Short mmCIF file of C-alpha atoms in Angstrom, two decimals:
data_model
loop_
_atom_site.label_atom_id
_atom_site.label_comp_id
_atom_site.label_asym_id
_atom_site.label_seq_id
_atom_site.Cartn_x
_atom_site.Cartn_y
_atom_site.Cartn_z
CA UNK A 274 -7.14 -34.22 2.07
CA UNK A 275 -8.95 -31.82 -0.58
CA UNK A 276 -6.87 -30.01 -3.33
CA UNK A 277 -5.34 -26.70 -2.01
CA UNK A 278 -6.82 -23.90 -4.14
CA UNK A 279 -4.30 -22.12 -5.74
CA UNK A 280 -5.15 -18.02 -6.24
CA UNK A 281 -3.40 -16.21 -9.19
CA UNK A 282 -2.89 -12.31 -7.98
CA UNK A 283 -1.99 -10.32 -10.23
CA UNK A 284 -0.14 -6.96 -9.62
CA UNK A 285 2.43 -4.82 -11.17
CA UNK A 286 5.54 -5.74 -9.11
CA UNK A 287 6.12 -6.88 -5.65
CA UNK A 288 7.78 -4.33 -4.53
CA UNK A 289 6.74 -2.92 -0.51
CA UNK A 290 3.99 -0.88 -1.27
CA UNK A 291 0.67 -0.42 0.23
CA UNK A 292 -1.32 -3.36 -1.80
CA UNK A 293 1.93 -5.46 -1.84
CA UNK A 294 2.05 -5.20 1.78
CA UNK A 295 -1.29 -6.66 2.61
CA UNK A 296 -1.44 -9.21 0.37
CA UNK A 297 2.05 -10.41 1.81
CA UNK A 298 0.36 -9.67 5.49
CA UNK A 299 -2.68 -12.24 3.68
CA UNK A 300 -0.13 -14.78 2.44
CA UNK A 301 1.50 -15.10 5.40
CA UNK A 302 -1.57 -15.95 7.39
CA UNK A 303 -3.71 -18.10 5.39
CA UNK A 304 -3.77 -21.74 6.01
CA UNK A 305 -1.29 -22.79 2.62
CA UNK A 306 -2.11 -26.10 3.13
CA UNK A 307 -5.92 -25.08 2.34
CA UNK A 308 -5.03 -21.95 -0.32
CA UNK A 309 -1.73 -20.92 -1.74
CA UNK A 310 -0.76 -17.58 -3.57
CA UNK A 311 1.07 -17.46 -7.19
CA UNK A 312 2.01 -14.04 -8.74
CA UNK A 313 1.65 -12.92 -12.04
CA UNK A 314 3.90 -9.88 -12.59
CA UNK A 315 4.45 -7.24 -15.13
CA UNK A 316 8.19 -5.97 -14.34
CA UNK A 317 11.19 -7.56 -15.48
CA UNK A 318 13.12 -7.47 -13.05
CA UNK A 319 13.10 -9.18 -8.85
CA UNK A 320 10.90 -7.46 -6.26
CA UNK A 321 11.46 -7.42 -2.85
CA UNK A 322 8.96 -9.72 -2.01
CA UNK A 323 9.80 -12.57 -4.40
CA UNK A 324 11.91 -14.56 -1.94
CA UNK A 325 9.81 -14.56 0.79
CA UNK A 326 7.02 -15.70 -1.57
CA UNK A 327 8.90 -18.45 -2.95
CA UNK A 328 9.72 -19.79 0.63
CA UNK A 329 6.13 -19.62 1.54
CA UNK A 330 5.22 -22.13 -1.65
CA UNK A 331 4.18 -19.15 -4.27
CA UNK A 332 5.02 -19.59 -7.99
CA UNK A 333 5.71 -16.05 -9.74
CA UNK A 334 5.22 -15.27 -13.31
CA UNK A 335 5.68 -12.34 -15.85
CA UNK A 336 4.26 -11.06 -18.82
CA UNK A 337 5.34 -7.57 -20.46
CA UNK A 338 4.17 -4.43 -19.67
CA UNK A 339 1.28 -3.09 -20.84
CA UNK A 340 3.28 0.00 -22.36
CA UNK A 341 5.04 0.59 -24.47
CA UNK A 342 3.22 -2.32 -26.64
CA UNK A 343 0.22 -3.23 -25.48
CA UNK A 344 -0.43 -5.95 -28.07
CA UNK A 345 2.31 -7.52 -27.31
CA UNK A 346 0.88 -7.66 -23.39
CA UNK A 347 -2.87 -8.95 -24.65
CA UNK A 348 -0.60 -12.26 -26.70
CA UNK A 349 1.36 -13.01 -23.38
CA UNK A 350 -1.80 -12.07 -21.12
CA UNK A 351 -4.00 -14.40 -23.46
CA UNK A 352 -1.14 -17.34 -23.37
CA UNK A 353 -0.27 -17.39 -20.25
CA UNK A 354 -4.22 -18.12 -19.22
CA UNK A 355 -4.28 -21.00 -22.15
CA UNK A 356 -0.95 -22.43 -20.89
CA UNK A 357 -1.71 -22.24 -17.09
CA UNK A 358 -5.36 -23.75 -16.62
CA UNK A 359 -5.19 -24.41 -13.18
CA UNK A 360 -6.43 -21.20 -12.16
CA UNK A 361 -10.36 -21.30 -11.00
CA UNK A 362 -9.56 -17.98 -8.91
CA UNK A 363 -8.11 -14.55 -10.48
CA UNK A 364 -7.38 -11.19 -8.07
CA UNK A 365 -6.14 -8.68 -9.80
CA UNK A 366 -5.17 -5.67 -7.75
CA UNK A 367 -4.78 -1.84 -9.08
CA UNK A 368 -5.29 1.46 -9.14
CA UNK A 369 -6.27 2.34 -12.95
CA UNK A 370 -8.69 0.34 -15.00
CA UNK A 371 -5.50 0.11 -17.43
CA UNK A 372 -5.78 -3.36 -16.11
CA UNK A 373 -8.52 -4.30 -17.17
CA UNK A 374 -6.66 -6.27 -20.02
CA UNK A 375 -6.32 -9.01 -17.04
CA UNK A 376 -9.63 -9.65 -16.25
CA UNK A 377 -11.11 -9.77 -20.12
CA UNK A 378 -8.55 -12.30 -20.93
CA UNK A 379 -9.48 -14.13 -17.95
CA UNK A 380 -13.21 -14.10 -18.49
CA UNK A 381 -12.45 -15.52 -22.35
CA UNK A 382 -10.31 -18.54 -20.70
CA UNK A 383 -13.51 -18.82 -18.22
CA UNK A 384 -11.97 -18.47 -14.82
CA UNK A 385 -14.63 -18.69 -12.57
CA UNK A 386 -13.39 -16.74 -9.56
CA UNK A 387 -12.55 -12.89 -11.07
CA UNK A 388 -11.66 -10.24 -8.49
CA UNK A 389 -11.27 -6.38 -9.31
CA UNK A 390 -9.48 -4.65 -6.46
CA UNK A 391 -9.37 -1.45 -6.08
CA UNK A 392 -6.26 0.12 -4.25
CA UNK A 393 -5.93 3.62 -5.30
CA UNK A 394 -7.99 6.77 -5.19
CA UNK A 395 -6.20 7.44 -8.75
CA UNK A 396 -4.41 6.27 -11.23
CA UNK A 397 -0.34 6.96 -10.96
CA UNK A 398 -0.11 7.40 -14.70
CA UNK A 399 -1.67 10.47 -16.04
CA UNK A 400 -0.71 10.52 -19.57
CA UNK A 401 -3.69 10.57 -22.31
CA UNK A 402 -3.83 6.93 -23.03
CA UNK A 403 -4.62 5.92 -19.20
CA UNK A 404 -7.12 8.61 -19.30
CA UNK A 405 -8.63 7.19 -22.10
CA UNK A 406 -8.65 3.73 -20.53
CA UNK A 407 -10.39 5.21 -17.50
CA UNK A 408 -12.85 6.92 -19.22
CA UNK A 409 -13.70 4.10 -21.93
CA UNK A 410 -13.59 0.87 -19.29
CA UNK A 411 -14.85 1.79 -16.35
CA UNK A 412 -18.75 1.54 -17.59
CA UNK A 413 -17.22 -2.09 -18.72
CA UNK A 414 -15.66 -3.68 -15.56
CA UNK A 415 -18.56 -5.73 -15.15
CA UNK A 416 -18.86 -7.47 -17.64
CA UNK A 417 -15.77 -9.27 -16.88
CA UNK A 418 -15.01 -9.33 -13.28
CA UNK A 419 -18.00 -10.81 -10.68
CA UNK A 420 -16.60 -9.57 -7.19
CA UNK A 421 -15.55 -5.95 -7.04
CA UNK A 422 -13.17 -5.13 -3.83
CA UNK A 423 -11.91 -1.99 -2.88
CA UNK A 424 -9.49 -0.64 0.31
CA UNK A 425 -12.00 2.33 0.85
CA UNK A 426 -15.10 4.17 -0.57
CA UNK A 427 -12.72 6.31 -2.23
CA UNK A 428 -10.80 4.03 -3.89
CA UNK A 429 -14.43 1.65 -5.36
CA UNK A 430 -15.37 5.64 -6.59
CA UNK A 431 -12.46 5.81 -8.91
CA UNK A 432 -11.99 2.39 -10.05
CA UNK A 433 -15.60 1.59 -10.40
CA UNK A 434 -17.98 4.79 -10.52
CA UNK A 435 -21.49 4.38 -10.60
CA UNK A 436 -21.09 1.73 -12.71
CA UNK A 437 -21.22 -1.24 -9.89
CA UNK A 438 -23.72 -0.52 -7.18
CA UNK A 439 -22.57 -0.29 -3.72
CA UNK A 440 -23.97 -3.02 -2.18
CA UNK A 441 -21.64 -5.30 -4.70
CA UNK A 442 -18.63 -4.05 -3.36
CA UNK A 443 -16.80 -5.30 -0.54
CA UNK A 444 -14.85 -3.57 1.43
CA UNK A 445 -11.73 -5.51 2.51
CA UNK A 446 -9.39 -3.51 5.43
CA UNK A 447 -5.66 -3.38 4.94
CA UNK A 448 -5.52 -4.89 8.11
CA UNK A 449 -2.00 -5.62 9.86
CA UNK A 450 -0.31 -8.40 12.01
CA UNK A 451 -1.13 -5.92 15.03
CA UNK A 452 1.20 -7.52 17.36
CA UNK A 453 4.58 -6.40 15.62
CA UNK A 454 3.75 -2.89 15.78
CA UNK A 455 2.62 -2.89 19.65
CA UNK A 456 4.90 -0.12 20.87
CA UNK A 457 8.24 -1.37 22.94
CA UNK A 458 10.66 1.05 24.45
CA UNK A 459 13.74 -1.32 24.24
CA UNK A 460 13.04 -1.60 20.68
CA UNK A 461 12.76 2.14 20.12
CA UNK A 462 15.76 2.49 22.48
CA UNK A 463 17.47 0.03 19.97
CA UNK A 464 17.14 1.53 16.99
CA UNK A 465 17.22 5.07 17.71
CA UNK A 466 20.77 4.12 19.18
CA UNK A 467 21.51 1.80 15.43
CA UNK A 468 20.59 4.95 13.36
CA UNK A 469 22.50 7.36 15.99
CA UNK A 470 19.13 9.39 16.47
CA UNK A 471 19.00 8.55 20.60
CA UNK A 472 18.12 12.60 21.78
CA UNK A 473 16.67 13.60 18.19
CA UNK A 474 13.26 14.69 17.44
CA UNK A 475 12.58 11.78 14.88
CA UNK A 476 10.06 12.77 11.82
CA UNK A 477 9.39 9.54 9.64
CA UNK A 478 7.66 8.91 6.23
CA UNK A 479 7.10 5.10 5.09
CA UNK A 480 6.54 5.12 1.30
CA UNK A 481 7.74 4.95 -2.51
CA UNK A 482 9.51 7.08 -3.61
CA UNK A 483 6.99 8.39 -6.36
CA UNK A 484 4.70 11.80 -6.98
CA UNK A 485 1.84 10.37 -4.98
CA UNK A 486 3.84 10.10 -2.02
CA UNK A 487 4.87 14.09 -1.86
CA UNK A 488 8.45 14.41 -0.97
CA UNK A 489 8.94 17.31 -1.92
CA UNK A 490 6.25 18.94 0.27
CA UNK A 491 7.24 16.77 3.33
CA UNK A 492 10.91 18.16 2.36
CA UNK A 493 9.70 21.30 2.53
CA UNK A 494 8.04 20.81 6.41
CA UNK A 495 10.96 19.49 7.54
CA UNK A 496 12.71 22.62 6.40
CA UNK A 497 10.81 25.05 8.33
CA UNK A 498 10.53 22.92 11.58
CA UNK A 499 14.53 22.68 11.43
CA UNK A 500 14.80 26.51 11.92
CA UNK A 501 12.84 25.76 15.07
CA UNK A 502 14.10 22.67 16.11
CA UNK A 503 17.91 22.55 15.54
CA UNK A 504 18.22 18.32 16.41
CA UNK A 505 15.43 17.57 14.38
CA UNK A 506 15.74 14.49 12.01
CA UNK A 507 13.80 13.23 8.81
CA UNK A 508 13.58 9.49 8.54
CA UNK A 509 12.68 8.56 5.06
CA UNK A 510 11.85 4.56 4.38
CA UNK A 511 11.35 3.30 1.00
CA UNK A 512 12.93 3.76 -2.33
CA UNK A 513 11.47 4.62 -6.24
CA UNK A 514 12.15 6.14 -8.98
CA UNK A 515 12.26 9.68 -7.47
CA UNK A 516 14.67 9.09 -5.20
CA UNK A 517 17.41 10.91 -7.09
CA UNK A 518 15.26 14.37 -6.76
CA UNK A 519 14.55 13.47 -3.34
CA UNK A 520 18.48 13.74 -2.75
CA UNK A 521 19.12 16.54 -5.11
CA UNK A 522 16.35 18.89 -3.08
CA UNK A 523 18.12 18.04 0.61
CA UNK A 524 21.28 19.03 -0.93
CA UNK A 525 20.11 22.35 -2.18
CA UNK A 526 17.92 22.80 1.27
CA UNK A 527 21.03 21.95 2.89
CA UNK A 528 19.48 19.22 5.12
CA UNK A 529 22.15 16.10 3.94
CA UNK A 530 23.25 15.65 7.77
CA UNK A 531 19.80 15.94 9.04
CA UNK A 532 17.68 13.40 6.31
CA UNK A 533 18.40 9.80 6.92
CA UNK A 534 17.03 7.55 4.04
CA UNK A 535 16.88 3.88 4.96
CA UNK A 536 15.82 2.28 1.33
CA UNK A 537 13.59 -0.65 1.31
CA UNK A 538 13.87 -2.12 4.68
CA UNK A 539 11.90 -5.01 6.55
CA UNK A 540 11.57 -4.00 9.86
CA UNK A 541 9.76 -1.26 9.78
CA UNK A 542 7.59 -2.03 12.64
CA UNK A 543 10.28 -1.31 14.52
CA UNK A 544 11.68 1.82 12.60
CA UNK A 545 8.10 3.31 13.81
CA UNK A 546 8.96 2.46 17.40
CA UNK A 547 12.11 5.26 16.64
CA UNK A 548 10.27 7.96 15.76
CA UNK A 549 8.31 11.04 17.44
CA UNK A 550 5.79 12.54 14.52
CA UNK A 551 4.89 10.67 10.79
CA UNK A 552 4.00 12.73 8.51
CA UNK A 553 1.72 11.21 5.35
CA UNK A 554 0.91 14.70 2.66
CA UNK A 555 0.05 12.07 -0.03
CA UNK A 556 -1.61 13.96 -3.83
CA UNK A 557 -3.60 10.85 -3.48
CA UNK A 558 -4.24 7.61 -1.52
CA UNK A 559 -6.92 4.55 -2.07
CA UNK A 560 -6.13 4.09 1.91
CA UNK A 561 -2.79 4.40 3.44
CA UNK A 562 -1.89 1.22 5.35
CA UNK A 563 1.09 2.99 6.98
CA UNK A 564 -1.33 5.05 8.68
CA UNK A 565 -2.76 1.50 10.42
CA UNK A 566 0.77 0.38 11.28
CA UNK A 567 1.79 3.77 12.64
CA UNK A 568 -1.17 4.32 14.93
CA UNK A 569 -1.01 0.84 15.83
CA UNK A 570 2.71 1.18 17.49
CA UNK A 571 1.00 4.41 19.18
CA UNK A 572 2.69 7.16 17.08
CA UNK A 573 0.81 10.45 16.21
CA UNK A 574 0.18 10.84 12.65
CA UNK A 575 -0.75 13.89 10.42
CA UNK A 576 -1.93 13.12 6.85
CA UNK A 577 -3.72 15.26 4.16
CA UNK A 578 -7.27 15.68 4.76
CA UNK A 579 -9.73 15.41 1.90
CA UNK A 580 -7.52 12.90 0.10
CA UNK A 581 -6.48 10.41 2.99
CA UNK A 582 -9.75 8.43 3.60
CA UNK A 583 -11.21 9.27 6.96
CA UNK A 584 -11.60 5.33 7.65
CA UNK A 585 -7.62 5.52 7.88
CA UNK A 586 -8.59 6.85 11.36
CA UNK A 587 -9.30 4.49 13.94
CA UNK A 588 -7.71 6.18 16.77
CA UNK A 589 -7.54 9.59 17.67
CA UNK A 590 -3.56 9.66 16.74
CA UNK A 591 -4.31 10.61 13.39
CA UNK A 592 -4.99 14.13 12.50
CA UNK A 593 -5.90 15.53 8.91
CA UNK A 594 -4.81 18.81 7.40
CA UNK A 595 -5.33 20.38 4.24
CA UNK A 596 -3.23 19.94 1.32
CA UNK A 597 -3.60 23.55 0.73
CA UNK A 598 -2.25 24.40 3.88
CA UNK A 599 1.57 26.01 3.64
CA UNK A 600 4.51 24.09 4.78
CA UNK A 601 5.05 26.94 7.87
CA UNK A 602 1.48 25.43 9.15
CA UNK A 603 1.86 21.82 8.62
CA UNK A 604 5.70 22.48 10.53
CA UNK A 605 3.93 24.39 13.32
CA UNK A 606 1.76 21.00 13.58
CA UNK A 607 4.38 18.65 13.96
CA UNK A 608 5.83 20.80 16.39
CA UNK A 609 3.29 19.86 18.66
CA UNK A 610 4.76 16.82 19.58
CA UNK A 611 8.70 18.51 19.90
CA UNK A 612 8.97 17.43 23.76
CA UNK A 613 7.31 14.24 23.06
CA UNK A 614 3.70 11.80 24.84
CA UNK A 615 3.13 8.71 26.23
CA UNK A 616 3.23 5.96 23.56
CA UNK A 617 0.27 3.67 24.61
CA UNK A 618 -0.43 -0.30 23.63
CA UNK A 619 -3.05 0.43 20.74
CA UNK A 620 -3.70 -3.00 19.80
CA UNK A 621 -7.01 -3.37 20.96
CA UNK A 622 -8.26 -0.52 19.79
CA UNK A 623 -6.76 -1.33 16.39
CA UNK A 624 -8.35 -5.00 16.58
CA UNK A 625 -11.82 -3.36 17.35
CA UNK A 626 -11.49 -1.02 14.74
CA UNK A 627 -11.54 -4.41 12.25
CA UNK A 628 -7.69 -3.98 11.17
CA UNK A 629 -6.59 -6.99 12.61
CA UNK A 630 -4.85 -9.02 9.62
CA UNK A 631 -6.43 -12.65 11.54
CA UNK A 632 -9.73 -11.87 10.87
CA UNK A 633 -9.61 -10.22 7.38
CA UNK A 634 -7.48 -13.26 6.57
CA UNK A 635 -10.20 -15.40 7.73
CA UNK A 636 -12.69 -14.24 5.51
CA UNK A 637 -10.49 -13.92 2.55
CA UNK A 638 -9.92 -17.85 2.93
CA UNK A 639 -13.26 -18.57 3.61
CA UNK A 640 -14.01 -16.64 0.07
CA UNK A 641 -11.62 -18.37 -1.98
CA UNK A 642 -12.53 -21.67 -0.59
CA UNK A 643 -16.35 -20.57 -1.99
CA UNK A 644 -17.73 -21.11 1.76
#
């Protein structure tokens, strides 16, 4: 029996998130008797992931963050690769080439294997020093990573510019396990009856709590589709940071009774069976796998047009608007869908569409394993 391959990714946290979400999809398809996954992290403390991870054979690591002392992250970063020389294969996932510490102190311990992926349209930080880092490394990613991936066009155009030509970059789907999501009325019956929505007309977000995600714009829809629709309900799913302003704004919209926030939860295939409309007004997104998982359970979707990637839409349940667009218009949207459609089995389509987590997983393996 050969040596399984162990793959270091490296990522901020492992919280649920978009990237964290298919690389768990990844782990949990791959043949870990061939490849296994270890985690190198920058947060200090557990993710939501970790557990699982563990269970599936995964080591985890951390290093500091990169801010507020970076030299203090290059010593650990440049340690940690000395120490731990059984890596051959680095994939480091981000959205801001503020990462790029990872890969140079990977190419100086001479990993062979160095992946850049790109998950983000743009960078979450926006101070001056990530600027800087944008503007100063991006003409420099190749000299230290060899394979360049990216969730979308969009997202290689920010990470890597002009600087790495087209052709090198491979696109790799955030592709889903598309038979948890195929739509089943006894499980929508379920859980609109556990969250004591059963008549309500169910609008649901899935996503950090953070500015890219745009609660307060999506608070603001809901707002003016509740003086329409008086049994309308807002299902928020994830948790961040912002939460706490998230909460303040319902309480001065006056919406507390009509706002449901679940927190971090790990069924949301089936929360998406529960609701009517999802609604996805991201500032910015390198894809939106949400998107895949919500079509895929057969649920129409509207999401902001010129910053959502149009190869988030594989079926025709996903419909763009404008950013710019007031809250009245995007409300007079979701409206559309008040007395409810015929949820359909969108698997196939889905499959066809080359979202299908089996066959992205396939390649990925094949990759690692240098076939």
């Amino acid at each position: 029996m050969s040596e399984i391959i162990r793959v270091l990714h490296v990522i901020g946290s492992m919280n649920v998130g978009g990237a964290e979400t298919f690389i768990m999809n990844v782990y949990r398809n791959i043949d870990r008797e061939k490849v296994q996954f270890d985690f190198l992290l920058n947060v200090p403390n557990k993710t939501a992931y970790e557990d699982e991870i563990t269970s599936l054979g995964g080591k985890i690591y951390r290093i500091p963050r990169r801010f507020p002392n970076y030299l203090k992250h290059l010593k650990a970063l440049d340690y940690f690769f000395k120490k731990n020389t059984q890596y051959n294969i680095v994939h480091q996932h981000t959205g801001s080439n503020v990462a790029i510490s990872t890969i140079i102190s990977a190419k100086k311990h001479n990993i062979n294997k160095i992946i850049y992926h790109s998950h983000n349209s743009e960078s979450s930080r926006k101070d001056i020093l990530s600027y800087a880092f944008e503007f100063i490394y991006k003409s420099q990613v190749k000299k230290y990573a060899n394979y360049y991936f990216a969730c979308s066009y969009l997202a290689a155009e920010h990470l890597f510019g002009k600087y790495i030509d087209k052709k090198e970059i491979k696109i790799i789907n955030n592709a889903i396990d598309t038979e948890k999501f195929i739509f089943n009325k006894n499980i929508r019956e379920l859980k609109r009856k556990e969250l004591q929505i059963d008549s309500k007309f169910v609008i649901g977000h899935t996503g950090r709590f953070a500015t890219q995600k745009n609660h307060t714009f999506i608070l603001d829809i809901f707002a003016k589709v509740c003086k329409h629709k008086s049994d309308a309900v807002l299902l928020l799913i994830g948790d961040g940071s912002l939460r706490g302003e998230v909460e303040n704004k319902i309480e001065r919209l006056g919406l507390k009774d009509k706002v449901i926030l679940t927190g971090v939860r790990s069924d949301v295939n089936e929360l998406l069976q529960a609701m009517d409309i999802f609604l996805f007004p991201s500032l910015w997104e390198g894809f939106g796998i949400v998107l895949i998982e919500a079509q895929a359970s057969g649920l129409h979707s509207i999401a902001s047009a010129d910053v959502v990637p149009e190869s988030a839409k594989v079926t025709d349940l996903l419909e763009y608007i404008p950013l710019e667009e007031s809250p009245v218009y995007w409300a007079k949207k979701v409206l559309q869908y008040e007395n409810g459609y015929e949820r359909k089995n969108m698997q196939e389509k889905i499959i066809k569409a080359g979202f299908d987590i089996k066959e992205t997983t396939k390649w990925l393996q094949e990759f690692y394993c240098g076939k």
